[in-house]
Amino acid sequence: MDPTTDNAGKTGDPGATARASLEALRAEIAKAVVGQDPAVTGLVVALLCRGHVLLEGVPGVAKTLLVRALASALELDTKRVQFTPDLMPSDVTGSLVYDTRSAEFSFQPGPVFTNLLLADEINRTPPKTQSSLLEAMEERQVTVDGTPRPLPDPFLVAATQNPVEYEGTYPLPEAQLDRFLLKLTIPLPSRQDEIDVLTRHAEGFNPRDLHAAGVRPVAGPADLEAARAAVAKTTISPEITAYVVDICRATRESPSLTLGVSPRGATALLATARAWAWLTGRDYVIPDDVKALALPTLRHRVQLRPEAEMEGVTADSVINAILSHVPVPR
């Protein structure tokens, strides 16, 4: 995914101004993170759609740094939670604490009360704690002692997991996976990108000091709000809606899958394609927008048959095959 700036809109248009600000994010984040433009764009799409992101990659590919750099460039608050087997739900959501001076219980907010929550290695904590995020992700609130408490806006959960380590982990249940708008894979860098990373470190780059790296706010919550309003005006034709439905229905009929995409997944694909169309400078959605977002939006919503997995079939390959066979609207 690589948004362009054609048809940027008229001067003074709030939507066009917001688009220009969000496009500047890539250059700003590149001061700290090398070669992860698709992941940056995916996170921006999720913010526009009020969704959440699952980041999958081996340790050391800058997943944490990416989220921190995004928060700095957007002037948003961010907190990090390291998920471990002994983490309790109250460690995420917050809890009631007894105040001896007032002889009353007061609520102590947990790290979930932020704009960008980095849930590091989310699959290392038991389902009880994993589920503590479900209400926050879906309802944008947490309920403690029967009292619902709203979360800030914008609010995004960026959860990370290691794709190659399974010992001591608790795979996310399908219901929770379905709550993530996108699943972004963070690949190992190319040879040249890795050379650039080492060169920066040799020159004194400190990943813990983004200010020294030159990362500055180039957009903010007001830009996100204007962008969301502009995305909501992006036209979706009945043919595009039918195309999205046909793709999702084809996953339910695939012989390689035991679980296909639900209607919630179809809604998610329509929303992400719409946001992508707006980012590329159009006020209408085309089939290529749907294709561009199909993999990150759907790959975590399908389940492979064991025999297909043994033959080396992947969720991405199944979705790509479906995209090549479903008729594209003209």
Short mmCIF file of C-alpha atoms in Angstrom, two decimals:
data_model
loop_
_atom_site.label_atom_id
_atom_site.label_comp_id
_atom_site.label_asym_id
_atom_site.label_seq_id
_atom_site.Cartn_x
_atom_site.Cartn_y
_atom_site.Cartn_z
CA MET A 1 0.00 0.00 0.00
CA ASP A 2 1.43 3.34 -1.02
CA PRO A 3 -0.92 6.30 -1.05
CA THR A 4 -0.45 8.93 -3.75
CA THR A 5 -1.40 12.56 -3.80
CA ASP A 6 -3.33 12.92 -7.04
CA ASN A 7 -6.62 14.83 -6.87
CA ALA A 8 -5.59 16.32 -3.54
CA GLY A 9 -8.53 18.66 -3.54
CA LYS A 10 -9.04 22.39 -3.49
CA THR A 11 -6.96 24.75 -1.39
CA GLY A 12 -8.61 25.37 1.96
CA ASP A 13 -10.59 22.13 1.85
CA PRO A 14 -10.33 20.63 5.39
CA GLY A 15 -10.27 17.12 3.93
CA ALA A 16 -7.43 17.95 1.56
CA THR A 17 -5.48 19.63 4.36
CA ALA A 18 -5.97 16.59 6.59
CA ARG A 19 -4.88 14.26 3.78
CA ALA A 20 -1.68 16.26 3.24
CA SER A 21 -0.95 16.14 6.98
CA LEU A 22 -1.48 12.38 7.17
CA GLU A 23 0.66 11.80 4.09
CA ALA A 24 3.47 13.72 5.84
CA LEU A 25 3.44 11.03 8.53
CA ARG A 26 5.42 8.62 6.37
CA ALA A 27 8.34 11.00 5.98
CA GLU A 28 8.27 11.89 9.68
CA ILE A 29 8.14 8.28 10.90
CA ALA A 30 10.89 7.35 8.42
CA LYS A 31 13.25 9.45 10.58
CA ALA A 32 12.99 6.67 13.18
CA VAL A 33 11.75 3.58 11.31
CA VAL A 34 13.27 2.40 8.04
CA GLY A 35 11.24 0.74 5.28
CA GLN A 36 7.86 0.12 6.94
CA ASP A 37 5.62 2.34 4.79
CA PRO A 38 2.87 -0.31 4.36
CA ALA A 39 2.58 -0.72 8.15
CA VAL A 40 2.43 3.05 8.64
CA THR A 41 -0.35 3.31 6.06
CA GLY A 42 -2.20 0.42 7.68
CA LEU A 43 -2.12 2.13 11.07
CA VAL A 44 -3.43 5.36 9.51
CA VAL A 45 -6.25 3.43 7.81
CA ALA A 46 -7.15 1.88 11.16
CA LEU A 47 -7.25 5.30 12.82
CA LEU A 48 -9.52 6.60 10.06
CA CYS A 49 -11.86 3.63 10.50
CA ARG A 50 -11.71 3.70 14.32
CA GLY A 51 -10.30 0.17 14.22
CA HIS A 52 -7.46 -1.77 15.83
CA VAL A 53 -4.37 -3.46 14.44
CA LEU A 54 -2.60 -6.76 15.05
CA LEU A 55 1.11 -6.46 14.22
CA GLU A 56 2.83 -9.75 13.52
CA GLY A 57 6.58 -10.05 13.15
CA VAL A 58 9.65 -11.61 14.69
CA PRO A 59 11.34 -9.73 17.55
CA GLY A 60 13.54 -6.82 16.54
CA VAL A 61 11.70 -5.47 13.46
CA ALA A 62 10.71 -2.18 15.15
CA LYS A 63 7.06 -2.92 15.95
CA THR A 64 7.21 -1.01 19.24
CA LEU A 65 9.26 1.81 17.74
CA LEU A 66 6.74 2.13 14.89
CA VAL A 67 3.82 2.73 17.27
CA ARG A 68 5.82 5.17 19.40
CA ALA A 69 6.92 7.12 16.32
CA LEU A 70 3.34 7.25 15.03
CA ALA A 71 2.13 8.61 18.37
CA SER A 72 4.86 11.29 18.34
CA ALA A 73 4.12 12.34 14.76
CA LEU A 74 0.38 12.55 15.53
CA GLU A 75 0.84 14.22 18.93
CA LEU A 76 -1.11 11.44 20.63
CA ASP A 77 -0.67 9.86 24.04
CA THR A 78 0.65 6.29 24.01
CA LYS A 79 1.17 3.60 26.63
CA ARG A 80 2.73 0.15 26.46
CA VAL A 81 1.65 -3.02 28.27
CA GLN A 82 3.93 -6.08 28.27
CA PHE A 83 1.54 -9.03 28.33
CA THR A 84 2.79 -11.88 30.54
CA PRO A 85 1.16 -15.04 31.97
CA ASP A 86 0.62 -13.37 35.36
CA LEU A 87 -0.93 -10.14 34.02
CA MET A 88 -4.36 -9.48 35.51
CA PRO A 89 -7.31 -7.72 33.77
CA SER A 90 -7.14 -4.88 36.32
CA ASP A 91 -3.51 -4.28 35.26
CA VAL A 92 -4.92 -3.25 31.87
CA THR A 93 -8.25 -1.59 32.66
CA GLY A 94 -7.55 -0.11 36.08
CA SER A 95 -9.06 -0.81 39.48
CA LEU A 96 -10.66 0.69 42.56
CA VAL A 97 -8.13 1.75 45.19
CA TYR A 98 -9.02 2.49 48.81
CA ASP A 99 -8.05 5.99 49.92
CA THR A 100 -7.38 5.98 53.66
CA ARG A 101 -7.67 9.77 53.88
CA SER A 102 -11.18 9.96 52.46
CA ALA A 103 -12.18 6.45 53.55
CA GLU A 104 -13.54 5.88 50.02
CA PHE A 105 -12.65 3.86 46.97
CA SER A 106 -11.37 5.82 43.98
CA PHE A 107 -10.79 4.58 40.45
CA GLN A 108 -7.18 4.33 39.33
CA PRO A 109 -7.16 4.29 35.48
CA GLY A 110 -5.11 1.57 33.81
CA PRO A 111 -2.88 1.96 30.74
CA VAL A 112 -5.87 1.37 28.44
CA PHE A 113 -6.83 5.02 29.05
CA THR A 114 -4.67 6.39 26.25
CA ASN A 115 -4.85 7.13 22.51
CA LEU A 116 -2.49 4.43 21.22
CA LEU A 117 -2.21 1.34 23.39
CA LEU A 118 0.67 -0.98 22.50
CA ALA A 119 -0.30 -4.46 23.71
CA ASP A 120 3.07 -6.15 23.41
CA GLU A 121 3.05 -9.93 22.88
CA ILE A 122 -0.68 -10.14 23.51
CA ASN A 123 -0.67 -13.91 22.99
CA ARG A 124 1.53 -14.43 26.09
CA THR A 125 -1.28 -13.73 28.54
CA PRO A 126 -4.21 -16.04 29.40
CA PRO A 127 -7.64 -15.58 27.76
CA LYS A 128 -9.06 -13.93 30.90
CA THR A 129 -6.70 -10.99 30.51
CA GLN A 130 -6.95 -10.98 26.72
CA SER A 131 -10.71 -10.63 27.06
CA SER A 132 -10.27 -7.53 29.23
CA LEU A 133 -9.48 -5.70 26.01
CA LEU A 134 -12.63 -6.84 24.20
CA GLU A 135 -14.96 -4.26 25.74
CA ALA A 136 -12.37 -1.52 25.27
CA MET A 137 -11.88 -2.40 21.60
CA GLU A 138 -15.54 -2.85 20.75
CA GLU A 139 -17.36 -0.39 23.03
CA ARG A 140 -14.49 2.09 23.61
CA GLN A 141 -15.13 1.96 27.32
CA VAL A 142 -14.25 -0.20 30.30
CA THR A 143 -16.62 -1.20 33.07
CA VAL A 144 -15.20 -1.41 36.59
CA ASP A 145 -17.48 -2.19 39.55
CA GLY A 146 -20.51 -1.75 37.30
CA THR A 147 -19.55 1.76 36.18
CA PRO A 148 -18.76 2.28 32.46
CA ARG A 149 -15.86 4.65 31.86
CA PRO A 150 -15.33 6.05 28.33
CA LEU A 151 -11.92 5.89 26.69
CA PRO A 152 -10.24 8.84 24.92
CA ASP A 153 -10.82 9.52 21.25
CA PRO A 154 -8.95 8.58 19.12
CA PHE A 155 -8.29 5.16 20.63
CA LEU A 156 -6.37 2.40 18.89
CA VAL A 157 -5.01 -0.91 20.16
CA ALA A 158 -1.87 -2.05 18.36
CA ALA A 159 -1.22 -5.59 19.56
CA THR A 160 1.94 -7.48 18.64
CA GLN A 161 2.62 -11.17 18.45
CA ASN A 162 5.54 -13.38 17.42
CA PRO A 163 4.61 -15.69 14.49
CA VAL A 164 7.28 -18.34 15.15
CA GLU A 165 7.18 -18.86 18.92
CA TYR A 166 4.31 -20.91 20.34
CA GLU A 167 5.65 -22.27 23.64
CA GLY A 168 4.03 -20.51 26.59
CA THR A 169 1.53 -18.64 24.43
CA TYR A 170 -2.27 -18.49 24.34
CA PRO A 171 -3.55 -18.14 20.74
CA LEU A 172 -6.14 -15.41 20.38
CA PRO A 173 -9.69 -16.77 20.06
CA GLU A 174 -11.53 -16.15 16.80
CA ALA A 175 -13.94 -13.74 18.50
CA GLN A 176 -11.06 -11.50 19.55
CA LEU A 177 -9.19 -11.78 16.25
CA ASP A 178 -12.35 -10.59 14.51
CA ARG A 179 -12.23 -7.39 16.59
CA PHE A 180 -8.98 -6.36 14.91
CA LEU A 181 -9.63 -4.33 11.79
CA LEU A 182 -6.27 -5.22 10.21
CA LYS A 183 -3.53 -7.79 10.64
CA LEU A 184 -0.27 -6.31 9.39
CA THR A 185 2.81 -8.46 8.88
CA ILE A 186 6.08 -6.69 9.66
CA PRO A 187 8.76 -8.29 7.46
CA LEU A 188 12.49 -8.40 7.97
CA PRO A 189 14.14 -5.45 6.23
CA SER A 190 15.83 -5.68 2.86
CA ARG A 191 19.63 -5.69 2.77
CA GLN A 192 19.80 -1.96 1.97
CA ASP A 193 17.25 -1.06 4.65
CA GLU A 194 19.22 -3.07 7.21
CA ILE A 195 22.41 -1.25 6.19
CA ASP A 196 20.56 2.05 6.70
CA VAL A 197 19.42 0.93 10.17
CA LEU A 198 22.95 0.00 11.26
CA THR A 199 24.35 3.22 9.78
CA ARG A 200 21.89 5.29 11.83
CA HIS A 201 22.85 3.45 15.02
CA ALA A 202 26.54 3.91 14.25
CA GLU A 203 25.87 7.65 13.90
CA GLY A 204 24.25 7.81 17.35
CA PHE A 205 20.56 7.11 16.73
CA ASN A 206 18.78 6.30 20.00
CA PRO A 207 15.38 4.58 19.50
CA ARG A 208 14.36 5.69 23.01
CA ASP A 209 14.78 9.37 22.15
CA LEU A 210 12.52 10.19 19.20
CA HIS A 211 12.84 13.91 19.80
CA ALA A 212 16.59 13.71 19.21
CA ALA A 213 15.89 11.72 16.04
CA GLY A 214 13.92 14.69 14.73
CA VAL A 215 10.42 13.21 14.90
CA ARG A 216 7.99 16.12 15.23
CA PRO A 217 4.17 16.33 15.26
CA VAL A 218 2.91 16.83 11.69
CA ALA A 219 -0.77 16.06 12.34
CA GLY A 220 -3.11 15.79 15.28
CA PRO A 221 -6.56 14.72 16.51
CA ALA A 222 -8.22 17.60 14.60
CA ASP A 223 -6.72 16.32 11.33
CA LEU A 224 -7.97 12.82 12.10
CA GLU A 225 -11.48 14.15 12.76
CA ALA A 226 -11.50 16.11 9.49
CA ALA A 227 -10.17 13.07 7.65
CA ARG A 228 -12.86 10.81 9.08
CA ALA A 229 -15.55 13.25 7.98
CA ALA A 230 -14.10 13.30 4.46
CA VAL A 231 -13.84 9.49 4.35
CA ALA A 232 -17.53 9.24 5.31
CA LYS A 233 -18.38 11.22 2.15
CA THR A 234 -16.45 8.88 -0.15
CA THR A 235 -18.90 7.26 -2.56
CA ILE A 236 -19.41 3.50 -2.65
CA SER A 237 -21.34 2.19 -5.64
CA PRO A 238 -23.72 -0.79 -5.35
CA GLU A 239 -21.34 -2.73 -7.64
CA ILE A 240 -18.46 -2.28 -5.19
CA THR A 241 -20.64 -3.35 -2.28
CA ALA A 242 -21.64 -6.49 -4.18
CA TYR A 243 -17.97 -7.14 -5.05
CA VAL A 244 -17.00 -7.06 -1.37
CA VAL A 245 -19.88 -9.42 -0.51
CA ASP A 246 -18.88 -11.85 -3.30
CA ILE A 247 -15.28 -11.97 -2.05
CA CYS A 248 -16.35 -12.68 1.52
CA ARG A 249 -18.92 -15.28 0.51
CA ALA A 250 -16.27 -17.04 -1.60
CA THR A 251 -14.15 -17.53 1.54
CA ARG A 252 -17.06 -19.39 3.16
CA GLU A 253 -17.17 -21.77 0.21
CA SER A 254 -13.43 -22.36 -0.12
CA PRO A 255 -12.43 -26.04 0.32
CA SER A 256 -9.21 -24.90 2.03
CA LEU A 257 -11.00 -23.10 4.85
CA THR A 258 -13.02 -24.27 7.83
CA LEU A 259 -14.03 -20.70 8.67
CA GLY A 260 -14.76 -17.94 6.20
CA VAL A 261 -15.19 -14.20 6.60
CA SER A 262 -18.22 -13.05 8.64
CA PRO A 263 -20.47 -10.10 7.77
CA ARG A 264 -18.41 -8.06 10.24
CA GLY A 265 -15.36 -8.84 8.09
CA ALA A 266 -17.21 -7.72 4.96
CA THR A 267 -18.11 -4.45 6.69
CA ALA A 268 -14.48 -4.01 7.68
CA LEU A 269 -13.25 -4.55 4.11
CA LEU A 270 -15.71 -1.98 2.80
CA ALA A 271 -14.57 0.53 5.44
CA THR A 272 -10.83 0.04 4.85
CA ALA A 273 -11.25 0.22 1.07
CA ARG A 274 -13.15 3.48 1.52
CA ALA A 275 -10.40 4.96 3.72
CA TRP A 276 -7.76 3.81 1.24
CA ALA A 277 -9.62 5.40 -1.67
CA TRP A 278 -9.71 8.71 0.20
CA LEU A 279 -6.01 8.50 1.07
CA THR A 280 -5.17 8.02 -2.60
CA GLY A 281 -7.03 11.21 -3.45
CA ARG A 282 -10.35 9.92 -4.76
CA ASP A 283 -13.88 10.52 -3.51
CA TYR A 284 -15.13 7.15 -4.78
CA VAL A 285 -14.08 3.52 -4.29
CA ILE A 286 -12.80 1.32 -7.13
CA PRO A 287 -12.15 -2.46 -7.18
CA ASP A 288 -8.40 -1.90 -6.80
CA ASP A 289 -9.05 -0.31 -3.40
CA VAL A 290 -10.81 -3.47 -2.27
CA LYS A 291 -7.97 -5.64 -3.59
CA ALA A 292 -5.33 -3.48 -1.89
CA LEU A 293 -6.90 -3.96 1.54
CA ALA A 294 -8.23 -7.51 1.18
CA LEU A 295 -5.18 -9.29 2.63
CA PRO A 296 -4.63 -7.20 5.78
CA THR A 297 -8.37 -6.98 6.44
CA LEU A 298 -9.28 -10.64 5.89
CA ARG A 299 -6.21 -12.81 6.58
CA HIS A 300 -6.94 -13.12 10.32
CA ARG A 301 -10.67 -13.74 9.83
CA VAL A 302 -10.30 -17.08 8.03
CA GLN A 303 -9.23 -20.46 9.39
CA LEU A 304 -7.33 -23.03 7.34
CA ARG A 305 -8.19 -26.72 7.27
CA PRO A 306 -5.41 -28.77 8.92
CA GLU A 307 -4.78 -30.75 5.72
CA ALA A 308 -4.44 -27.54 3.68
CA GLU A 309 -2.02 -26.12 6.25
CA MET A 310 0.09 -29.27 6.04
CA GLU A 311 0.30 -28.81 2.27
CA GLY A 312 1.76 -25.33 2.74
CA VAL A 313 -1.41 -23.38 1.96
CA THR A 314 -1.64 -20.00 3.71
CA ALA A 315 -4.50 -17.63 4.39
CA ASP A 316 -2.90 -15.10 2.05
CA SER A 317 -2.66 -17.59 -0.81
CA VAL A 318 -6.33 -18.57 -0.42
CA ILE A 319 -7.46 -14.93 -0.41
CA ASN A 320 -5.27 -14.13 -3.43
CA ALA A 321 -6.80 -17.08 -5.31
CA ILE A 322 -10.29 -15.84 -4.46
CA LEU A 323 -9.42 -12.32 -5.65
CA SER A 324 -8.26 -13.75 -8.97
CA HIS A 325 -11.49 -15.70 -9.51
CA VAL A 326 -14.24 -13.39 -8.23
CA PRO A 327 -15.55 -11.30 -11.17
CA VAL A 328 -14.43 -7.67 -10.95
CA PRO A 329 -17.17 -5.06 -11.57
CA ARG A 330 -16.68 -2.87 -14.63
#
